[in-house]
CSV table of C-alpha atoms (C1' of nucleotides) in Angstrom, one decimal:
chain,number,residue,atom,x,y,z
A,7,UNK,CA,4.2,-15.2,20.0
A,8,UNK,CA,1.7,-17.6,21.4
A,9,UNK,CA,2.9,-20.9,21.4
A,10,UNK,CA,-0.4,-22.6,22.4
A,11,UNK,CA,-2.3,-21.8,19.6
A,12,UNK,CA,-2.0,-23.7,16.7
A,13,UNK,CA,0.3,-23.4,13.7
A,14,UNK,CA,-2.0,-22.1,11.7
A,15,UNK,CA,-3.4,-20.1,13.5
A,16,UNK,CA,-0.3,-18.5,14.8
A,17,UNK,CA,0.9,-17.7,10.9
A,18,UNK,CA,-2.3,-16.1,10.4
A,19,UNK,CA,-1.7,-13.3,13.9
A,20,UNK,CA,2.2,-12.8,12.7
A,21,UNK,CA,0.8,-12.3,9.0
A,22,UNK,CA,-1.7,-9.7,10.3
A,23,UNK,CA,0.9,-7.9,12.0
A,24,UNK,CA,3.7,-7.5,9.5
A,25,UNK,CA,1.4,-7.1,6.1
A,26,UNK,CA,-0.6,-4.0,8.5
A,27,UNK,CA,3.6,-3.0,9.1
A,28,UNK,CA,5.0,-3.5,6.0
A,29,UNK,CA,2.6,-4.4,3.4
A,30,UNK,CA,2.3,-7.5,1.6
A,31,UNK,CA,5.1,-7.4,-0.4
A,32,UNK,CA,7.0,-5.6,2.0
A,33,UNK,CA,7.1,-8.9,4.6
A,34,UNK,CA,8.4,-11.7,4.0
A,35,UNK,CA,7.5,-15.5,4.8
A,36,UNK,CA,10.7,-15.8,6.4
A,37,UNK,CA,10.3,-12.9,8.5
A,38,UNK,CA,6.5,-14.2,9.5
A,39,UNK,CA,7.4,-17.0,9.9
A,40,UNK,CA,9.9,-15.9,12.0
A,41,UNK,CA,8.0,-14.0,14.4
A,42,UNK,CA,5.5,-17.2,14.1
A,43,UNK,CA,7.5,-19.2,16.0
A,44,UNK,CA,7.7,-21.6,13.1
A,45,UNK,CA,8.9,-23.0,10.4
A,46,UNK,CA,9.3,-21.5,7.2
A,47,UNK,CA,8.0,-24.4,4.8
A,48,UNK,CA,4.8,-24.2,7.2
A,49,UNK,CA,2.8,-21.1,5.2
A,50,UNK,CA,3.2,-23.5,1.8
A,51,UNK,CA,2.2,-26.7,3.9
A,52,UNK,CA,-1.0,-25.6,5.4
A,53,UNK,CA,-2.0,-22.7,3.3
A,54,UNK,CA,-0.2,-23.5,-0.5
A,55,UNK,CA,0.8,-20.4,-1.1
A,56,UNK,CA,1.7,-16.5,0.4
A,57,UNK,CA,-1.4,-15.4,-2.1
A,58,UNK,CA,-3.6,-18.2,0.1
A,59,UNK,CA,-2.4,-17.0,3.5
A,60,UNK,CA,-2.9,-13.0,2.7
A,61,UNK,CA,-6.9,-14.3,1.3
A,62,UNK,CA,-7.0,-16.1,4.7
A,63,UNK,CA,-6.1,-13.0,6.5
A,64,UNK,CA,-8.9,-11.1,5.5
A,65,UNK,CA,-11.2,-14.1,5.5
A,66,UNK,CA,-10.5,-15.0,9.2
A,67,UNK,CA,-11.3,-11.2,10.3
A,68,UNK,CA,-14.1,-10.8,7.5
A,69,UNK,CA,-16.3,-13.9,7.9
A,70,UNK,CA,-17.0,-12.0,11.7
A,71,UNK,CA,-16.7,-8.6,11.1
A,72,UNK,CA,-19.8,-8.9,8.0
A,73,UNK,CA,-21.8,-11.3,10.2
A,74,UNK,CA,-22.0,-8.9,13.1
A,75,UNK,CA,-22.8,-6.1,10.2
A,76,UNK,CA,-25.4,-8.1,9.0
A,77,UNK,CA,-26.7,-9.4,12.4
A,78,UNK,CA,-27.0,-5.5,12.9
A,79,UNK,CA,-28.4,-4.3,9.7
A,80,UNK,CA,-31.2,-7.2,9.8
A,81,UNK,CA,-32.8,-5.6,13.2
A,82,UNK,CA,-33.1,-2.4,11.8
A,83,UNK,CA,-33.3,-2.7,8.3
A,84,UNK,CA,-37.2,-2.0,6.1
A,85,UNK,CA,-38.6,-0.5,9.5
A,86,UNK,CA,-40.2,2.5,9.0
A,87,UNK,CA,-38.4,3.8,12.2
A,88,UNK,CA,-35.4,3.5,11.5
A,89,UNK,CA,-33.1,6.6,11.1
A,90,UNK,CA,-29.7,6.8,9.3
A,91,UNK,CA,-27.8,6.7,12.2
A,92,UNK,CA,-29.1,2.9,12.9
A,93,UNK,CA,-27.6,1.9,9.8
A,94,UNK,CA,-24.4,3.4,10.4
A,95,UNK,CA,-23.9,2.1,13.5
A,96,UNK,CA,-24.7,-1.2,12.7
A,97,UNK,CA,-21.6,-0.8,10.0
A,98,UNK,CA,-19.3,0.8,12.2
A,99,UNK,CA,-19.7,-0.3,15.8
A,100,UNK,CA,-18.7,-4.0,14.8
A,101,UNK,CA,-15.8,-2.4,12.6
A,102,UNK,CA,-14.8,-0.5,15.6
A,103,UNK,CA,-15.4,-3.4,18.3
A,104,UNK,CA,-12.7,-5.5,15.7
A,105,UNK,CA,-10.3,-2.8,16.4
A,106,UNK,CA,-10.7,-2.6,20.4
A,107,UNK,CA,-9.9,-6.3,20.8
A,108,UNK,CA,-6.2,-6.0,21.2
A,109,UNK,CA,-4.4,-6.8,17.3
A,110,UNK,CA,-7.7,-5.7,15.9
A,111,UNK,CA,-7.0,-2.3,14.7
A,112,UNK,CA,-3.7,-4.1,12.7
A,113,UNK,CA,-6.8,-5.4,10.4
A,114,UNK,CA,-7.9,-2.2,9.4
A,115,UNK,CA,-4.7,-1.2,8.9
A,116,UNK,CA,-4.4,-4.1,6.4
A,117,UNK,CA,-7.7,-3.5,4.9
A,118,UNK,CA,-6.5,0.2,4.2
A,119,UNK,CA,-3.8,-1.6,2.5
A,120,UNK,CA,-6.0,-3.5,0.0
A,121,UNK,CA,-7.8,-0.7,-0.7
A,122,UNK,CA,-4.9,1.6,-1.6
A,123,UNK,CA,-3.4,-1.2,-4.0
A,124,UNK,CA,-5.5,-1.7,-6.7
A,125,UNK,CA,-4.6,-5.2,-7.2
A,126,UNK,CA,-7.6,-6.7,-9.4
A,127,UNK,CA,-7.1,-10.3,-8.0
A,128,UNK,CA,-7.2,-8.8,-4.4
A,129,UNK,CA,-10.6,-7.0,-5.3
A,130,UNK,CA,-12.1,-9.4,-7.1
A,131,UNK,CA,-11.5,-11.7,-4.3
A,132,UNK,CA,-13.2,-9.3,-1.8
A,133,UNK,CA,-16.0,-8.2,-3.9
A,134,UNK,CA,-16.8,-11.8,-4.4
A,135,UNK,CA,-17.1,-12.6,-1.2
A,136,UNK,CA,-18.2,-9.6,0.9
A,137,UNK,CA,-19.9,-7.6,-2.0
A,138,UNK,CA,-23.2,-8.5,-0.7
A,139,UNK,CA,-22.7,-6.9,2.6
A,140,UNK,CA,-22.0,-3.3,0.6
A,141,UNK,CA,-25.3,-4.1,-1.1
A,142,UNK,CA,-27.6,-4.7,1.2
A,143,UNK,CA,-26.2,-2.1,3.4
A,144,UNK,CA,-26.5,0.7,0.0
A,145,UNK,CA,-29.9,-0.9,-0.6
A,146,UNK,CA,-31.4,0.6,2.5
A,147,UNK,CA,-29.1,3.5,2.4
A,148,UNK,CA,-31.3,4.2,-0.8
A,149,UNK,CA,-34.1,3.7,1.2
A,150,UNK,CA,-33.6,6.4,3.6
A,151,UNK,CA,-32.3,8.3,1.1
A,152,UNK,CA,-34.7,8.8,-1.4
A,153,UNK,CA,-33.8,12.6,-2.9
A,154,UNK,CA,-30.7,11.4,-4.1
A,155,UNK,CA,-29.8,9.9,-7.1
A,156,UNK,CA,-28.3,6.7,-7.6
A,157,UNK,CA,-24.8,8.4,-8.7
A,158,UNK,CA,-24.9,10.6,-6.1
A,159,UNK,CA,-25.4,8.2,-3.9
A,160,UNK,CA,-22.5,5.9,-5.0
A,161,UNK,CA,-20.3,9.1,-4.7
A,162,UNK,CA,-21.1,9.9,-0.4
A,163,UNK,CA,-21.2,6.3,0.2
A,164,UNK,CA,-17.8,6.2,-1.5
A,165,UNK,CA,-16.3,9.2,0.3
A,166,UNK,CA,-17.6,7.7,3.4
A,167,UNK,CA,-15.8,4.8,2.9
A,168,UNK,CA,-12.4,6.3,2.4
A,169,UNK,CA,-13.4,8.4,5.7
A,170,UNK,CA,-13.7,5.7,7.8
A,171,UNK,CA,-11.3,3.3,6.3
A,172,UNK,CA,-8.6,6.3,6.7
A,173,UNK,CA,-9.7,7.2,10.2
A,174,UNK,CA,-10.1,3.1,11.5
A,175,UNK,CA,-7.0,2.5,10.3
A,176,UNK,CA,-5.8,4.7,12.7
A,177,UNK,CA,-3.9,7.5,11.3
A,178,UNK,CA,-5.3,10.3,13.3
A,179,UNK,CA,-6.5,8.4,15.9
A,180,UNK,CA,-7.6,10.3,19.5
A,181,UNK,CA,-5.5,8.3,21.7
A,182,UNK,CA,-7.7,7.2,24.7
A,183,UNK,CA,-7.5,9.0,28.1
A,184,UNK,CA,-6.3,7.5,31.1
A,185,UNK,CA,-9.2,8.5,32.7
A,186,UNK,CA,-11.7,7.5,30.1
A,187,UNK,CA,-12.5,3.7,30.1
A,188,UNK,CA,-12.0,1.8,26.8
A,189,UNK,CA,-15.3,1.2,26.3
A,190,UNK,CA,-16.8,4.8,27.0
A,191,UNK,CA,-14.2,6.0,25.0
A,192,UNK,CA,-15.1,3.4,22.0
A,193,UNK,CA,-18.9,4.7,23.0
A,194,UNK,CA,-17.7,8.2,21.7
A,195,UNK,CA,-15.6,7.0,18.2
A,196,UNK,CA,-18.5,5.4,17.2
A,197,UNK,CA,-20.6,8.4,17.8
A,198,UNK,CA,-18.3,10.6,16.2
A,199,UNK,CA,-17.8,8.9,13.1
A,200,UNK,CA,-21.8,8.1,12.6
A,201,UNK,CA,-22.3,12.0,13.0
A,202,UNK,CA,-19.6,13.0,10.2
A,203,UNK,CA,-20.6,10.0,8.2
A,204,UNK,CA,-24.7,11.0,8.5
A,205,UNK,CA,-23.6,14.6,7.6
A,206,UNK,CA,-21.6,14.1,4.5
A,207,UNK,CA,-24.5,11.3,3.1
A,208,UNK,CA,-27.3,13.1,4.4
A,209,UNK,CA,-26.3,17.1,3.6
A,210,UNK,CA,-28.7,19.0,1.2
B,23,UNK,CA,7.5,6.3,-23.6
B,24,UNK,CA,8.4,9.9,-24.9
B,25,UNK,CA,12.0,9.5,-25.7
B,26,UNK,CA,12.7,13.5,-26.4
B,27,UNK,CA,12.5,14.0,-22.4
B,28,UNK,CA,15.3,14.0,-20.1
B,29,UNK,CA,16.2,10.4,-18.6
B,30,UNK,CA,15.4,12.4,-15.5
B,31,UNK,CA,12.1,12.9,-16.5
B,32,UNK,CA,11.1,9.7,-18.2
B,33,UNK,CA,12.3,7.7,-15.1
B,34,UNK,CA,10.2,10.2,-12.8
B,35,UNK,CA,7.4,10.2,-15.3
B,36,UNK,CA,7.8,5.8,-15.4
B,37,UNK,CA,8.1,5.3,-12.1
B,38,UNK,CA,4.7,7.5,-11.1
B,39,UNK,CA,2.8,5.2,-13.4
B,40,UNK,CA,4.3,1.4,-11.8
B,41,UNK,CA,4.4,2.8,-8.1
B,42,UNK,CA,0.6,3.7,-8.5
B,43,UNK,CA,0.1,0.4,-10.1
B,44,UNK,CA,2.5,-2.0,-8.3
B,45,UNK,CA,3.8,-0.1,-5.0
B,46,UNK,CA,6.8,1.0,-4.0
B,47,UNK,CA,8.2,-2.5,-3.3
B,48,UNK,CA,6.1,-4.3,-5.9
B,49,UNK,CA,7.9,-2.0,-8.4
B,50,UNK,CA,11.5,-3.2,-9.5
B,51,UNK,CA,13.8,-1.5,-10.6
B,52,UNK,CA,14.2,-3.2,-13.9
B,53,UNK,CA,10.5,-2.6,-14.9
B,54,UNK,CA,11.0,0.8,-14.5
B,55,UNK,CA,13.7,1.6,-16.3
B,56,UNK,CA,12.3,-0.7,-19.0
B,57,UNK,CA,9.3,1.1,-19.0
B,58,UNK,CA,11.4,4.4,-19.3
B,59,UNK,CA,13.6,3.2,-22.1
B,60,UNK,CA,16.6,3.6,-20.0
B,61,UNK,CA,19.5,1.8,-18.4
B,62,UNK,CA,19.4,-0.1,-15.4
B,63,UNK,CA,22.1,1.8,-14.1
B,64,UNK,CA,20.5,5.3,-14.6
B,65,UNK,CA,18.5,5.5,-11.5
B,66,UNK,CA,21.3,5.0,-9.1
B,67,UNK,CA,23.4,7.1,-10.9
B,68,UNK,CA,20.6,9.7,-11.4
B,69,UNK,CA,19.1,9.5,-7.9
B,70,UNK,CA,21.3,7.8,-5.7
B,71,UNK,CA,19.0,5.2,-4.7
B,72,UNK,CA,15.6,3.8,-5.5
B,73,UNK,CA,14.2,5.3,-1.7
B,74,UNK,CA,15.8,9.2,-3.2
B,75,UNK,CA,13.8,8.6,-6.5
B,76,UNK,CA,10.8,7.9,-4.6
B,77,UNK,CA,11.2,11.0,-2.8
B,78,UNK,CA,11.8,12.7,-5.9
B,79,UNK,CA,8.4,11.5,-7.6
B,80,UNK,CA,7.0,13.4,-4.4
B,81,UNK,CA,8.6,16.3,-4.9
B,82,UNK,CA,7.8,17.0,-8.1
B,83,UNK,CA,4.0,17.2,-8.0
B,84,UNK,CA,4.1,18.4,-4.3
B,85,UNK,CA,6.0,21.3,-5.4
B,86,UNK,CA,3.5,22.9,-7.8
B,87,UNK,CA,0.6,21.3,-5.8
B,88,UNK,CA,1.4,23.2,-2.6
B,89,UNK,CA,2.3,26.0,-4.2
B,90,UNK,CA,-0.9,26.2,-6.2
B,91,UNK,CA,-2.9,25.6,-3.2
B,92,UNK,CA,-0.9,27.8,-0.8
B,93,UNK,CA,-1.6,30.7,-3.5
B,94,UNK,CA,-5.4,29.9,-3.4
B,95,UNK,CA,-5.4,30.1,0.0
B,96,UNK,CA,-3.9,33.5,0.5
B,97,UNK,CA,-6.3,35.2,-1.8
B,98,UNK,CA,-9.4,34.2,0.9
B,99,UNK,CA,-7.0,33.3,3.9
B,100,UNK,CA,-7.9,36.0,7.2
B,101,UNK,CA,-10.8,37.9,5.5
B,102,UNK,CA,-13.9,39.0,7.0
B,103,UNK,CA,-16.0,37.3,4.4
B,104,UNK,CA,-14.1,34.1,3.4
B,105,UNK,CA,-16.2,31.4,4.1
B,106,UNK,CA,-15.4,27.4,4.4
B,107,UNK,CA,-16.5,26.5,1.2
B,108,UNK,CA,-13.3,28.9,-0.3
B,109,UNK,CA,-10.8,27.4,1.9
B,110,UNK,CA,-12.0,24.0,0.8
B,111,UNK,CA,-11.8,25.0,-2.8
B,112,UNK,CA,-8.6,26.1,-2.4
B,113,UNK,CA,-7.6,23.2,-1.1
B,114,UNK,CA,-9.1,20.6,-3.5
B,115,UNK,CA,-9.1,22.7,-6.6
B,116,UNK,CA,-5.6,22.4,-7.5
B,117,UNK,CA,-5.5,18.5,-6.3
B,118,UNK,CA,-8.1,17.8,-9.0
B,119,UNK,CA,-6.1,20.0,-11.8
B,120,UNK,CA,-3.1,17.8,-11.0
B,121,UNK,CA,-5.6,15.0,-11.5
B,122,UNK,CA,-7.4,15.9,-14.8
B,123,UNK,CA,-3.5,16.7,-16.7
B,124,UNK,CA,-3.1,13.2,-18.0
B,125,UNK,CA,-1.0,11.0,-15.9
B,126,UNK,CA,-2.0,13.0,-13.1
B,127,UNK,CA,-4.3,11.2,-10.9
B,128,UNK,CA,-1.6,8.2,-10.8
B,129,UNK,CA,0.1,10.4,-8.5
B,130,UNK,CA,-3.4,10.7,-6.0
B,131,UNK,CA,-2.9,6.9,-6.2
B,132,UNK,CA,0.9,7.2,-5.1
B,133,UNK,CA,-0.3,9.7,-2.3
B,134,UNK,CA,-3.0,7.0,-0.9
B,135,UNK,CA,-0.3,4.7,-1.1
B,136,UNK,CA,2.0,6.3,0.8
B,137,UNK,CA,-0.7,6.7,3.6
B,138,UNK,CA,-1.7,3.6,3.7
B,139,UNK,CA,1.8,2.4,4.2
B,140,UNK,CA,2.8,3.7,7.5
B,141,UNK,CA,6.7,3.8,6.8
B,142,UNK,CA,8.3,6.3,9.5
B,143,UNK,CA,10.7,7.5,6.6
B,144,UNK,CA,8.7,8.3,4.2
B,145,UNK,CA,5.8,10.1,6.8
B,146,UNK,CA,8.9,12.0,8.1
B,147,UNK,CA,10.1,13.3,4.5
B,148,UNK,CA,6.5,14.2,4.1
B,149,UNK,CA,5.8,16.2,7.1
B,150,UNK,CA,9.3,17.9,7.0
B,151,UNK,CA,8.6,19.3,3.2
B,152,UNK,CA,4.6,19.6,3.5
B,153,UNK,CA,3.4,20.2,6.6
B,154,UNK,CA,3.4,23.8,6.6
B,155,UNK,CA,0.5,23.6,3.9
B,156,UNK,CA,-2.3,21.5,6.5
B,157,UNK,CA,-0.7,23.6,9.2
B,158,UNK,CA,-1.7,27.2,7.4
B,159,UNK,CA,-4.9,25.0,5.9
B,160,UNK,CA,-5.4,24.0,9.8
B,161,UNK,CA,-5.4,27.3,11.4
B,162,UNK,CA,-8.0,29.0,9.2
B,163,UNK,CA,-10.4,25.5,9.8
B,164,UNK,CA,-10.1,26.7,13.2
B,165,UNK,CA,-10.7,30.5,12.2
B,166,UNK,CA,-14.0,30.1,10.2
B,167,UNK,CA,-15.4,26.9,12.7
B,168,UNK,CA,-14.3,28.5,16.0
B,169,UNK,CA,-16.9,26.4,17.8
B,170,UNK,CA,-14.8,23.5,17.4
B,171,UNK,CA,-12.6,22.3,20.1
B,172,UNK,CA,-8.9,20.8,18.6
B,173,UNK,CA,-9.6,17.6,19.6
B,174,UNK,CA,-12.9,18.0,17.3
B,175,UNK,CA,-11.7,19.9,14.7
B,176,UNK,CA,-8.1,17.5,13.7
B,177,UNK,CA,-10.6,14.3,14.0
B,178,UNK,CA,-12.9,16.1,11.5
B,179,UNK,CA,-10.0,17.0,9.1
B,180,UNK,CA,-8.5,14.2,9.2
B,181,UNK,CA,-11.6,12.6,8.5
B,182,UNK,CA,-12.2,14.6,5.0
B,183,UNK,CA,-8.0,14.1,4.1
B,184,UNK,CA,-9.3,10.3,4.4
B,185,UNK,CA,-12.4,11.0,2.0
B,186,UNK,CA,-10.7,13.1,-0.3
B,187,UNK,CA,-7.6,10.8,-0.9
B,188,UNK,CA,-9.7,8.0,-1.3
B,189,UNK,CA,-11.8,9.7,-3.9
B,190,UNK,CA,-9.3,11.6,-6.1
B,191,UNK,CA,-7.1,8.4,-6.0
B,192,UNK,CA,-10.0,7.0,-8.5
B,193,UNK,CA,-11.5,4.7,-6.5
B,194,UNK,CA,-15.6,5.0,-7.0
B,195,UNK,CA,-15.0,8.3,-9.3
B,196,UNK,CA,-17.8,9.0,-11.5
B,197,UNK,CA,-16.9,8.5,-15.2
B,198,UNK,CA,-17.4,11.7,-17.1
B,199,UNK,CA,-20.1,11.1,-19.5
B,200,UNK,CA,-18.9,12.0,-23.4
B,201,UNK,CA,-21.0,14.7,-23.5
B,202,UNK,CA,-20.0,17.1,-20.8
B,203,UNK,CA,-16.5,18.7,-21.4
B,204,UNK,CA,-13.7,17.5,-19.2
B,205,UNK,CA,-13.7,21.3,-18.1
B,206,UNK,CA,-17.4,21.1,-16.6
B,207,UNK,CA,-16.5,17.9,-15.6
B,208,UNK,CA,-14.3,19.0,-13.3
B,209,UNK,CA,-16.0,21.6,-12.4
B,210,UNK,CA,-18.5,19.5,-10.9
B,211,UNK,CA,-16.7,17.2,-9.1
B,212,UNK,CA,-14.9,20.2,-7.4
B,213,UNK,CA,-18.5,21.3,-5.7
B,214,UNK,CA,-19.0,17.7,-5.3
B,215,UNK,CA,-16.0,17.2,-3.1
B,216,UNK,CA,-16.5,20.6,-1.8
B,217,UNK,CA,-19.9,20.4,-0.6
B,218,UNK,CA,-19.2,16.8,1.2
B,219,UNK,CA,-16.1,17.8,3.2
B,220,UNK,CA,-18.1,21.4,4.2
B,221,UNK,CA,-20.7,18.9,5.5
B,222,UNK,CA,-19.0,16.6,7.2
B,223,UNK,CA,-16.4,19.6,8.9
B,224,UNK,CA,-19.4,21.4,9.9
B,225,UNK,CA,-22.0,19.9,11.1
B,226,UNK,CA,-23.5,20.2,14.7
C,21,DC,C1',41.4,18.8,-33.5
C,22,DA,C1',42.4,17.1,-28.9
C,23,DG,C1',41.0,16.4,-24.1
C,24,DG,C1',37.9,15.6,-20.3
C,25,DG,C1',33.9,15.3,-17.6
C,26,DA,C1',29.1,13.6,-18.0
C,27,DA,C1',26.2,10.0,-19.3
C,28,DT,C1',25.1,5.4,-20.8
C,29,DC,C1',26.0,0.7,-21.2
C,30,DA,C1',26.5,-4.6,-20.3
C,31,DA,C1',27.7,-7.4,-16.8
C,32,DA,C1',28.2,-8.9,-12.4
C,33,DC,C1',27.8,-8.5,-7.1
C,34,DG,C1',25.8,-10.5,-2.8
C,35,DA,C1',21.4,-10.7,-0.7
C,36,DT,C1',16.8,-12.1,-0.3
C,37,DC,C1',12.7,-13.7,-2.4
C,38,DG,C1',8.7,-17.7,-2.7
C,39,DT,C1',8.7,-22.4,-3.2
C,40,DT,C1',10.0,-27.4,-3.2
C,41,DT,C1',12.2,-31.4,-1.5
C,42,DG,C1',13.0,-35.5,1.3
C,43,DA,C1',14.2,-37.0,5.6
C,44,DG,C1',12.7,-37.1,10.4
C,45,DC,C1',9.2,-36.9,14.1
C,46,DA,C1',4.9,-37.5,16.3
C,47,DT,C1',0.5,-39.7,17.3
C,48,DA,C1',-3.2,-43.0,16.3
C,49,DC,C1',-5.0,-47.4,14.4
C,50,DG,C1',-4.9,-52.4,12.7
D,15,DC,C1',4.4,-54.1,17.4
D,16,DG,C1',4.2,-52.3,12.7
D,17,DT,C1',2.7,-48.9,9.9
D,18,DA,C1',0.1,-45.3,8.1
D,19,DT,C1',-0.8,-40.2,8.5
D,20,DG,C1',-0.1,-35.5,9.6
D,21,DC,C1',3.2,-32.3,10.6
D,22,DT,C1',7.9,-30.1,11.2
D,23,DC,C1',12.4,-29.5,9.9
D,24,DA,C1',17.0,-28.0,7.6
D,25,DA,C1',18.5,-27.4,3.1
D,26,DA,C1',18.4,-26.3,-1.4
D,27,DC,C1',16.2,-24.5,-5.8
D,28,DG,C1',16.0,-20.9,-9.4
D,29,DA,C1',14.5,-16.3,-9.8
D,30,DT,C1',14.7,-11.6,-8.9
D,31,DC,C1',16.0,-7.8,-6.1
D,32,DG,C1',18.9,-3.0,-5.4
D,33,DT,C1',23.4,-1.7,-6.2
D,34,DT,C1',28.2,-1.4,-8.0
D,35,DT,C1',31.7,-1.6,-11.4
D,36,DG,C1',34.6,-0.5,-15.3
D,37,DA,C1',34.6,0.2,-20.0
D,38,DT,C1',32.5,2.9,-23.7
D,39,DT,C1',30.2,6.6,-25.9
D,40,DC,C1',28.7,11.3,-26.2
D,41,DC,C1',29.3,16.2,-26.3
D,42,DC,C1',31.2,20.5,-24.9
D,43,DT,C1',35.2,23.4,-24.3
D,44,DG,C1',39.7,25.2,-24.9
DNA sequence: CAGGGAATCAAACGATCGTTTGAGCATACG
DNA sequence: CGTATGCTCAAACGATCGTTTGATTCCCTG
């Protein structure tokens, strides 16, 4: 573990890691804290509980990954250019640039974790705080999706959701090339999840 | 809890409900066999161990739910004039059935669960027992979508497994509306499902 | 009716959990 | 220099965990 960064920060990396590995239940503070590098009264010192540190775990990654969303909806969002795929890509090539960054992917891994438990404090907590992101981002999926109804399209943005969540979180994966360059090779993920994703919201 | 079944049965039948809703870990033994009505004792002595009885709340609905969908895929499995829409219904069809029989769509939530935690163990016991199903369900993808490369048609499946267990784990899934039967209910939500994943395995 | 294996029971085992405590250490300010 | 202030530390707290034990009850069979 990193013994330059600070304490806090280094509780939040080690948390990443083991709630993506064993859940939040499943790891323990004194295993974190462990692999931390520090001392075990530290997550109830600087954070006051283990329910605080896993909220600051998605916060830390969250606060970024919905400003770059946002950053990229807000160039192409209400033009009368813009196509579908625009708007996907500006949701999943910042999701996908948070995975490429070394312990990235281990976010989505958690996030997939948050989704599968349907814990109503964990949910309330995230709809609360990044629920507007979803809206705005449905709000002009509406837009350029005018045939379909509002259930219907709750129910493809839904499934579309669940694909990528499943996919980012890296279950089945393509492992990289050796002969591909990381960022070529993130060039084509991003491509190939905005064409299944445009094709089950867009398909007649 | 119904006391006329088996301890067996009302421990399997308790612990489907509190893993959906707590997790594997978040799920004690003492809850559960509260829940049930029996002893503490009972699940050791029953199952062995509380990791046996969670691989015996897989086995029970993977059982028929294989079965059912390994049937449905022989009838249009190899024919001239099966297309993807009847492999896909075979596939989802008996998933949803298991979902719309009471309790059943806790155990779509115990399913996500168990992908989103990425135990070695319990992916192991999965693929060993199951994976003859996606493998048959595999190989006629890549009959009827022969255009596809592997590589492009595993990202693309595993893609829908993502959609699909996300939806039929109740996530965003459309309430049914009191005045359509649970039967046409179903029946709809069957094409829905059907027509996404045909979309999003398909597409150019 | 007598005997015996299966099932259930209350109770306890050691281990591990999240959290709290109070002493000790560092650095900065009057 | 003396003393706040922020942080780290080992140790302990009570609670809860999965599992085991040994006695007791149940029910079937000979």
């Amino acid at each position: 573990m990193n013994s330059s960064a600070s304490t806090k920060e280094r509780i939040l990396t080690a948390a990443e890691l083991l709630f993506a590995q064993r859940g939040f239940d499943g790891a323990s503070l004194r295993q974190l804290t462990a692999a931390a590098g520090v001392n075990l009264a530290a997550v109830n010192y600087h954070f006051g509980s283990k329910d605080k540190l896993v909220e600051e775990v998605f916060r830390r990654r969250l606060d970024t990954l919905n400003a770059h969303r946002l950053a990229a909806l807000s160039k192409v969002s209400g033009r009368a250019d813009t196509t579908l795929d625009d708007v996907l890509d500006a949701f999943i090539r910042p999701a996908l640039a948070l995975s490429s960054d070394g312990s990235g992917s281990l976010f989505m891994r958690v996030l997939a974790r948050a989704f599968a438990e349907h814990d109503d404090h964990l949910r309330q907590f995230l709809s609360e705080n990044y629920g507007h992101v979803m809206r705005q981002f449905t709000a002009e999926f509406a837009r350029l999706l005018p045939r379909l109804s509002r259930e219907e399209l709750y129910w493809r943005i839904d499934l579309v959701t669940g694909a990528l969540t499943h996919a980012m979180s890296g279950f089945g994966m393509i492992q990289r090339k050796s002969d591909v360059s990381e960022a070529s090779h993130r060039e084509q993920t991003v491509a190939h999840l905005i064409r299944f994703a445009a094709a089950g919201l867009s398909h007649p």
